mmCIF file of C-alpha atoms in Angstrom:
data_model
loop_
_atom_site.group_PDB
_atom_site.id
_atom_site.type_symbol
_atom_site.label_atom_id
_atom_site.label_comp_id
_atom_site.label_asym_id
_atom_site.label_seq_id
_atom_site.Cartn_x
_atom_site.Cartn_y
_atom_site.Cartn_z
ATOM 1 C CA MET A 10 -1.257 -14.927 -7.823
ATOM 2 C CA ALA A 11 -1.591 -11.573 -8.875
ATOM 3 C CA LYS A 12 0.009 -10.071 -11.561
ATOM 4 C CA ASN A 13 2.261 -7.352 -9.923
ATOM 5 C CA ASN A 14 2.852 -10.616 -7.183
ATOM 6 C CA ILE A 15 4.565 -12.419 -10.398
ATOM 7 C CA LEU A 16 6.498 -9.299 -11.161
ATOM 8 C CA VAL A 17 8.040 -8.711 -7.552
ATOM 9 C CA LEU A 18 8.947 -12.226 -7.155
ATOM 10 C CA LEU A 19 10.621 -12.389 -10.411
ATOM 11 C CA ILE A 20 12.107 -9.196 -9.416
ATOM 12 C CA LEU A 21 13.768 -10.390 -6.600
ATOM 13 C CA SER A 22 15.051 -13.637 -8.228
ATOM 14 C CA ILE A 23 17.078 -11.643 -10.622
ATOM 15 C CA CYS A 24 18.387 -9.879 -8.099
ATOM 16 C CA ASN A 25 19.333 -12.758 -5.823
ATOM 17 C CA VAL A 26 21.318 -13.865 -9.271
ATOM 18 C CA PHE A 27 23.411 -10.849 -9.769
ATOM 19 C CA ILE A 28 23.895 -10.903 -5.855
ATOM 20 C CA ASN A 29 25.403 -14.457 -5.729
ATOM 21 C CA VAL A 30 27.407 -14.083 -9.101
ATOM 22 C CA GLY A 31 29.609 -11.683 -6.957
ATOM 23 C CA ALA A 32 30.677 -14.219 -4.264
ATOM 24 C CA PHE A 33 33.997 -15.518 -4.294
ATOM 25 C CA SER A 34 33.763 -19.276 -4.561
ATOM 26 C CA PRO A 35 36.730 -21.809 -3.623
ATOM 27 C CA SER A 36 39.289 -23.568 -5.844
ATOM 28 C CA GLY A 37 39.541 -26.931 -6.640
ATOM 29 C CA TRP A 38 43.148 -28.610 -4.551
ATOM 30 C CA TYR A 39 46.423 -28.566 -5.614
ATOM 31 C CA SER A 40 49.870 -29.794 -4.389
ATOM 32 C CA ALA A 41 52.905 -27.537 -3.542
ATOM 33 C CA HIS A 42 55.269 -27.750 -0.453
ATOM 34 C CA ALA A 43 55.341 -25.130 2.446
ATOM 35 C CA THR A 44 58.567 -23.410 4.199
ATOM 36 C CA PHE A 45 58.626 -20.975 7.073
ATOM 37 C CA TYR A 46 60.443 -17.789 7.505
ATOM 38 C CA GLY A 47 60.195 -14.739 10.020
ATOM 39 C CA ASN A 48 61.084 -15.559 13.641
ATOM 40 C CA SER A 49 58.231 -17.379 16.152
ATOM 41 C CA ASP A 50 56.958 -13.832 16.604
ATOM 42 C CA ALA A 51 56.462 -13.687 12.812
ATOM 43 C CA SER A 52 58.538 -9.939 13.092
ATOM 44 C CA GLY A 53 60.437 -11.051 10.204
ATOM 45 C CA THR A 54 58.041 -11.018 7.726
ATOM 46 C CA MET A 55 56.604 -7.758 7.890
ATOM 47 C CA ALA A 56 56.888 -5.090 4.891
ATOM 48 C CA GLY A 57 56.452 -7.479 2.619
ATOM 49 C CA ALA A 58 56.276 -7.236 -1.587
ATOM 50 C CA CYS A 59 52.212 -6.577 -1.100
ATOM 51 C CA GLY A 60 52.775 -3.272 0.456
ATOM 52 C CA TYR A 61 51.085 -4.679 3.870
ATOM 53 C CA GLY A 62 53.548 -2.921 6.478
ATOM 54 C CA ASN A 63 53.138 -4.545 9.730
ATOM 55 C CA THR A 64 50.708 -7.128 9.107
ATOM 56 C CA TYR A 65 49.555 -6.468 13.353
ATOM 57 C CA THR A 66 48.290 -3.249 13.116
ATOM 58 C CA THR A 67 46.835 -3.572 9.087
ATOM 59 C CA GLY A 68 44.407 -6.451 10.170
ATOM 60 C CA TYR A 69 46.612 -9.629 8.661
ATOM 61 C CA GLY A 70 47.986 -10.921 11.762
ATOM 62 C CA VAL A 71 50.444 -13.745 11.763
ATOM 63 C CA ALA A 72 48.935 -15.967 9.036
ATOM 64 C CA THR A 73 50.520 -14.802 6.179
ATOM 65 C CA ALA A 74 52.778 -16.178 3.334
ATOM 66 C CA ALA A 75 55.306 -14.766 0.918
ATOM 67 C CA LEU A 76 54.353 -16.430 -2.378
ATOM 68 C CA SER A 77 56.634 -18.239 -5.332
ATOM 69 C CA THR A 78 56.837 -17.197 -8.547
ATOM 70 C CA ALA A 79 54.566 -19.378 -10.298
ATOM 71 C CA LEU A 80 51.496 -18.340 -7.805
ATOM 72 C CA PHE A 81 52.881 -14.534 -6.686
ATOM 73 C CA ASN A 82 51.964 -13.061 -10.580
ATOM 74 C CA GLY A 83 53.783 -9.965 -10.425
ATOM 75 C CA GLY A 84 51.820 -9.204 -7.601
ATOM 76 C CA ALA A 85 48.595 -9.687 -8.936
ATOM 77 C CA SER A 86 47.996 -12.264 -6.082
ATOM 78 C CA CYS A 87 48.403 -10.014 -3.042
ATOM 79 C CA GLY A 88 45.491 -10.511 -0.249
ATOM 80 C CA GLN A 89 44.660 -13.852 -1.935
ATOM 81 C CA CYS A 90 43.686 -16.373 0.552
ATOM 82 C CA TYR A 91 44.709 -19.975 0.519
ATOM 83 C CA ARG A 92 43.557 -22.796 2.944
ATOM 84 C CA ILE A 93 46.343 -25.057 3.648
ATOM 85 C CA VAL A 94 47.205 -28.876 4.540
ATOM 86 C CA CYS A 95 50.182 -31.029 5.259
ATOM 87 C CA ASP A 96 50.056 -33.769 2.085
ATOM 88 C CA TYR A 97 50.666 -36.506 4.932
ATOM 89 C CA SER A 98 49.816 -38.785 1.794
ATOM 90 C CA ALA A 99 53.076 -37.852 0.690
ATOM 91 C CA ASP A 100 55.191 -39.929 2.880
ATOM 92 C CA THR A 101 56.404 -37.081 5.196
ATOM 93 C CA GLN A 102 57.072 -37.819 8.806
ATOM 94 C CA PHE A 103 56.565 -33.744 9.474
ATOM 95 C CA CYS A 104 52.941 -33.442 8.794
ATOM 96 C CA ILE A 105 50.761 -32.450 11.665
ATOM 97 C CA LYS A 106 47.604 -34.474 10.500
ATOM 98 C CA GLY A 107 43.808 -33.400 10.711
ATOM 99 C CA THR A 108 44.711 -29.438 10.528
ATOM 100 C CA SER A 109 44.611 -26.270 8.232
ATOM 101 C CA ILE A 110 45.427 -22.652 8.083
ATOM 102 C CA THR A 111 44.262 -19.548 6.044
ATOM 103 C CA VAL A 112 47.187 -17.248 4.982
ATOM 104 C CA THR A 113 46.945 -14.413 3.128
ATOM 105 C CA ALA A 114 49.520 -13.603 0.446
ATOM 106 C CA SER A 115 51.365 -10.677 1.951
ATOM 107 C CA ASP A 116 54.703 -11.568 0.222
ATOM 108 C CA PHE A 117 57.078 -12.377 -2.639
ATOM 109 C CA CYS A 118 59.318 -15.441 -2.512
ATOM 110 C CA PRO A 119 62.377 -15.023 -4.740
ATOM 111 C CA PRO A 120 63.925 -17.475 -6.397
ATOM 112 C CA ASN A 121 67.395 -18.871 -5.141
ATOM 113 C CA TRP A 122 69.062 -19.818 -8.800
ATOM 114 C CA SER A 123 72.215 -21.166 -6.667
ATOM 115 C CA GLU A 124 70.531 -23.445 -5.158
ATOM 116 C CA PRO A 125 68.881 -26.576 -7.376
ATOM 117 C CA SER A 126 64.872 -26.195 -7.041
ATOM 118 C CA ASP A 127 64.939 -29.291 -4.779
ATOM 119 C CA ASP A 128 67.439 -28.659 -2.389
ATOM 120 C CA GLY A 129 67.451 -24.490 -1.545
ATOM 121 C CA GLY A 130 66.169 -23.327 -4.416
ATOM 122 C CA TRP A 131 62.069 -23.764 -2.813
ATOM 123 C CA CYS A 132 60.817 -21.321 -4.896
ATOM 124 C CA ASN A 133 62.638 -21.372 -8.069
ATOM 125 C CA PRO A 134 60.028 -21.276 -11.101
ATOM 126 C CA PRO A 135 57.872 -23.320 -11.926
ATOM 127 C CA ARG A 136 57.529 -24.695 -8.691
ATOM 128 C CA GLN A 137 54.041 -23.381 -7.013
ATOM 129 C CA HIS A 138 55.536 -22.552 -3.146
ATOM 130 C CA PHE A 139 54.613 -21.003 0.354
ATOM 131 C CA ASP A 140 56.937 -19.398 2.316
ATOM 132 C CA MET A 141 54.312 -18.781 5.360
ATOM 133 C CA SER A 142 55.223 -17.120 8.605
ATOM 134 C CA GLU A 143 56.683 -19.694 11.355
ATOM 135 C CA PRO A 144 53.409 -19.260 13.483
ATOM 136 C CA ALA A 145 51.669 -20.135 10.259
ATOM 137 C CA TRP A 146 53.366 -22.877 9.358
ATOM 138 C CA LEU A 147 53.665 -25.191 12.845
ATOM 139 C CA ASN A 148 49.695 -25.229 12.283
ATOM 140 C CA ILE A 149 50.516 -28.508 9.490
ATOM 141 C CA GLY A 150 54.223 -28.797 10.247
ATOM 142 C CA ILE A 151 56.656 -30.246 12.829
ATOM 143 C CA TYR A 152 59.576 -27.645 13.487
ATOM 144 C CA VAL A 153 62.602 -29.718 12.593
ATOM 145 C CA GLY A 154 61.028 -30.927 9.305
ATOM 146 C CA GLY A 155 61.528 -27.497 7.588
ATOM 147 C CA ILE A 156 59.625 -28.171 4.552
ATOM 148 C CA VAL A 157 56.582 -30.200 3.822
ATOM 149 C CA PRO A 158 53.967 -30.927 1.100
ATOM 150 C CA VAL A 159 50.938 -29.249 0.893
ATOM 151 C CA LEU A 160 47.392 -29.348 -0.590
ATOM 152 C CA TYR A 161 46.275 -25.936 -0.994
ATOM 153 C CA GLN A 162 42.808 -24.136 -2.315
ATOM 154 C CA ARG A 163 42.517 -20.364 -3.167
ATOM 155 C CA VAL A 164 39.236 -19.427 -0.546
ATOM 156 C CA PRO A 165 36.979 -16.339 -0.078
ATOM 157 C CA CYS A 166 38.821 -14.024 2.139
ATOM 158 C CA LYS A 167 37.024 -13.417 5.431
ATOM 159 C CA LYS A 168 37.653 -10.018 6.945
ATOM 160 C CA HIS A 169 36.843 -8.361 10.152
ATOM 161 C CA GLY A 170 35.948 -4.423 9.601
ATOM 162 C CA GLY A 171 35.892 -2.750 6.166
ATOM 163 C CA VAL A 172 38.425 -2.373 3.390
ATOM 164 C CA ARG A 173 41.026 0.557 4.746
ATOM 165 C CA PHE A 174 42.283 3.117 2.513
ATOM 166 C CA THR A 175 46.100 4.741 3.404
ATOM 167 C CA ILE A 176 46.378 7.647 1.719
ATOM 168 C CA ASN A 177 50.757 8.263 1.295
ATOM 169 C CA GLY A 178 52.878 9.689 -1.290
ATOM 170 C CA ASN A 179 52.143 13.861 -1.145
ATOM 171 C CA VAL A 180 49.060 15.885 -2.589
ATOM 172 C CA TYR A 181 50.347 15.782 -6.195
ATOM 173 C CA PHE A 182 51.207 11.832 -5.988
ATOM 174 C CA LEU A 183 48.635 10.220 -4.303
ATOM 175 C CA LEU A 184 49.803 6.160 -3.439
ATOM 176 C CA VAL A 185 47.047 4.888 -1.894
ATOM 177 C CA LEU A 186 47.570 1.210 0.058
ATOM 178 C CA ILE A 187 44.245 -0.662 0.001
ATOM 179 C CA THR A 188 43.716 -3.147 2.654
ATOM 180 C CA ASN A 189 41.571 -6.015 4.456
ATOM 181 C CA VAL A 190 39.971 -6.709 1.129
ATOM 182 C CA GLY A 191 37.469 -9.763 1.576
ATOM 183 C CA GLY A 192 36.331 -12.089 -0.766
ATOM 184 C CA ALA A 193 38.474 -12.786 -3.531
ATOM 185 C CA GLY A 194 41.090 -10.732 -1.869
ATOM 186 C CA SER A 195 42.848 -9.171 -4.579
ATOM 187 C CA ILE A 196 42.789 -6.119 -6.154
ATOM 188 C CA GLN A 197 41.764 -5.766 -10.514
ATOM 189 C CA SER A 198 41.526 -2.186 -10.702
ATOM 190 C CA VAL A 199 40.820 1.257 -8.827
ATOM 191 C CA GLN A 200 39.381 4.374 -9.497
ATOM 192 C CA ILE A 201 39.345 7.411 -7.443
ATOM 193 C CA LYS A 202 37.079 10.375 -7.438
ATOM 194 C CA GLY A 203 37.057 14.004 -5.927
ATOM 195 C CA SER A 204 33.802 15.743 -5.107
ATOM 196 C CA ASN A 205 34.747 17.930 -7.782
ATOM 197 C CA THR A 206 36.082 15.473 -10.135
ATOM 198 C CA ASN A 207 34.736 12.560 -12.631
ATOM 199 C CA TRP A 208 35.952 9.002 -11.907
ATOM 200 C CA ILE A 209 39.886 8.589 -12.566
ATOM 201 C CA THR A 210 41.644 5.277 -12.990
ATOM 202 C CA MET A 211 44.263 4.808 -10.467
ATOM 203 C CA ALA A 212 48.105 2.628 -11.617
ATOM 204 C CA CYS A 213 48.835 0.054 -9.752
ATOM 205 C CA ASN A 214 52.415 1.220 -8.602
ATOM 206 C CA TRP A 215 53.536 -1.786 -6.411
ATOM 207 C CA GLY A 216 51.973 -4.811 -3.968
ATOM 208 C CA SER A 217 48.381 -3.102 -2.894
ATOM 209 C CA ASN A 218 49.591 0.253 -3.662
ATOM 210 C CA TRP A 219 47.863 2.156 -6.400
ATOM 211 C CA GLN A 220 48.594 5.529 -7.627
ATOM 212 C CA SER A 221 47.160 8.543 -9.078
ATOM 213 C CA ASN A 222 48.261 12.410 -10.129
ATOM 214 C CA ALA A 223 44.796 14.024 -9.442
ATOM 215 C CA TYR A 224 44.870 16.797 -6.978
ATOM 216 C CA LEU A 225 42.339 16.435 -4.559
ATOM 217 C CA VAL A 226 43.463 18.795 -2.006
ATOM 218 C CA GLY A 227 40.155 20.100 -0.488
ATOM 219 C CA GLN A 228 37.744 17.512 -2.094
ATOM 220 C CA SER A 229 36.369 14.803 -0.142
ATOM 221 C CA ILE A 230 37.469 11.240 -1.640
ATOM 222 C CA SER A 231 35.664 8.322 -3.204
ATOM 223 C CA PHE A 232 37.026 4.728 -4.279
ATOM 224 C CA LYS A 233 35.593 2.513 -7.039
ATOM 225 C CA VAL A 234 37.515 -1.091 -6.378
ATOM 226 C CA THR A 235 37.168 -4.184 -8.435
ATOM 227 C CA THR A 236 38.536 -7.125 -6.934
ATOM 228 C CA SER A 237 39.935 -10.356 -9.500
ATOM 229 C CA ASP A 238 36.529 -12.102 -9.411
ATOM 230 C CA GLY A 239 35.104 -8.870 -11.340
ATOM 231 C CA GLU A 240 33.224 -7.614 -8.131
ATOM 232 C CA GLU A 241 32.660 -4.229 -8.212
ATOM 233 C CA GLN A 242 32.445 -1.694 -4.558
ATOM 234 C CA THR A 243 31.690 1.889 -4.550
ATOM 235 C CA PHE A 244 33.371 3.686 -1.372
ATOM 236 C CA PRO A 245 31.495 6.759 -1.905
ATOM 237 C CA ASN A 246 33.186 9.583 0.091
ATOM 238 C CA ILE A 247 35.696 7.504 2.182
ATOM 239 C CA ALA A 248 37.362 10.223 2.962
ATOM 240 C CA ASN A 249 36.113 13.922 4.010
ATOM 241 C CA SER A 250 37.872 16.905 2.568
ATOM 242 C CA TYR A 251 39.631 17.550 5.232
ATOM 243 C CA TRP A 252 41.711 13.795 4.708
ATOM 244 C CA GLY A 253 45.973 14.338 5.160
ATOM 245 C CA ILE A 254 48.658 12.265 3.697
ATOM 246 C CA GLY A 255 48.963 9.190 6.316
ATOM 247 C CA GLN A 256 45.726 9.169 7.214
ATOM 248 C CA THR A 257 43.880 5.389 7.397
ATOM 249 C CA PHE A 258 40.097 5.366 6.491
ATOM 250 C CA SER A 259 37.834 2.266 6.792
ATOM 251 C CA SER A 260 34.621 1.481 4.933
ATOM 252 C CA LEU A 261 31.438 0.165 6.470
ATOM 253 C CA VAL A 262 30.943 -2.696 3.805
ATOM 254 C CA GLN A 263 32.966 -5.680 2.466
ATOM 255 C CA PHE A 264 32.930 -7.825 -0.399
ATOM 256 C CA SER A 265 31.191 -10.873 -0.337
#
């Protein structure tokens, strides 16, 4: 084999290593419990603590869940995806066997200190608990049961279309909601850049809303997003120079 061909193969091999490093892998399985809220159409689950608003229109649908304190991680878990099955080995009659559901973390289930952790205070620390939308929960549990033991694993988020950036706030205080993130799902850091600026680090305001005080009117806007597993994607000129408050821009690329 010619030396040039060997060099090409080595380069391709190295590139493949770097490509695969960024891909998010499923975790092991863990025990928890799950309840449901939000009515049969999941309408009561909208406007959760991650800021996704109407999950019908932001791409998350009804397969969502509010996480207890032990899982929510102060909002750092927003956007993460979990495969959940009912743990029928735990001697419960309310499991639907042989089924599973993958949900996206979209809300926070707060503690209820007026109730004991094993009787009403399901989301009290240190319990790991999923308060799922009713349609999602009914994939694994029988309605009258109300609460079931589950097994869960964190899995890669498979999203349709690209990452979405919704620009809110005002021209002096940009509050950007980032949704439909694939791969790890949750975001570690965000940078913003105008066509006439350098990269500027954004701060997490709440949930999946990231803020910047940069004045970028009349400039096209780019974003650099790093997910919680360290995968970085740059979204150049995602918003043109005529962007306005309230507009949503979608990328052509997605995380692994």
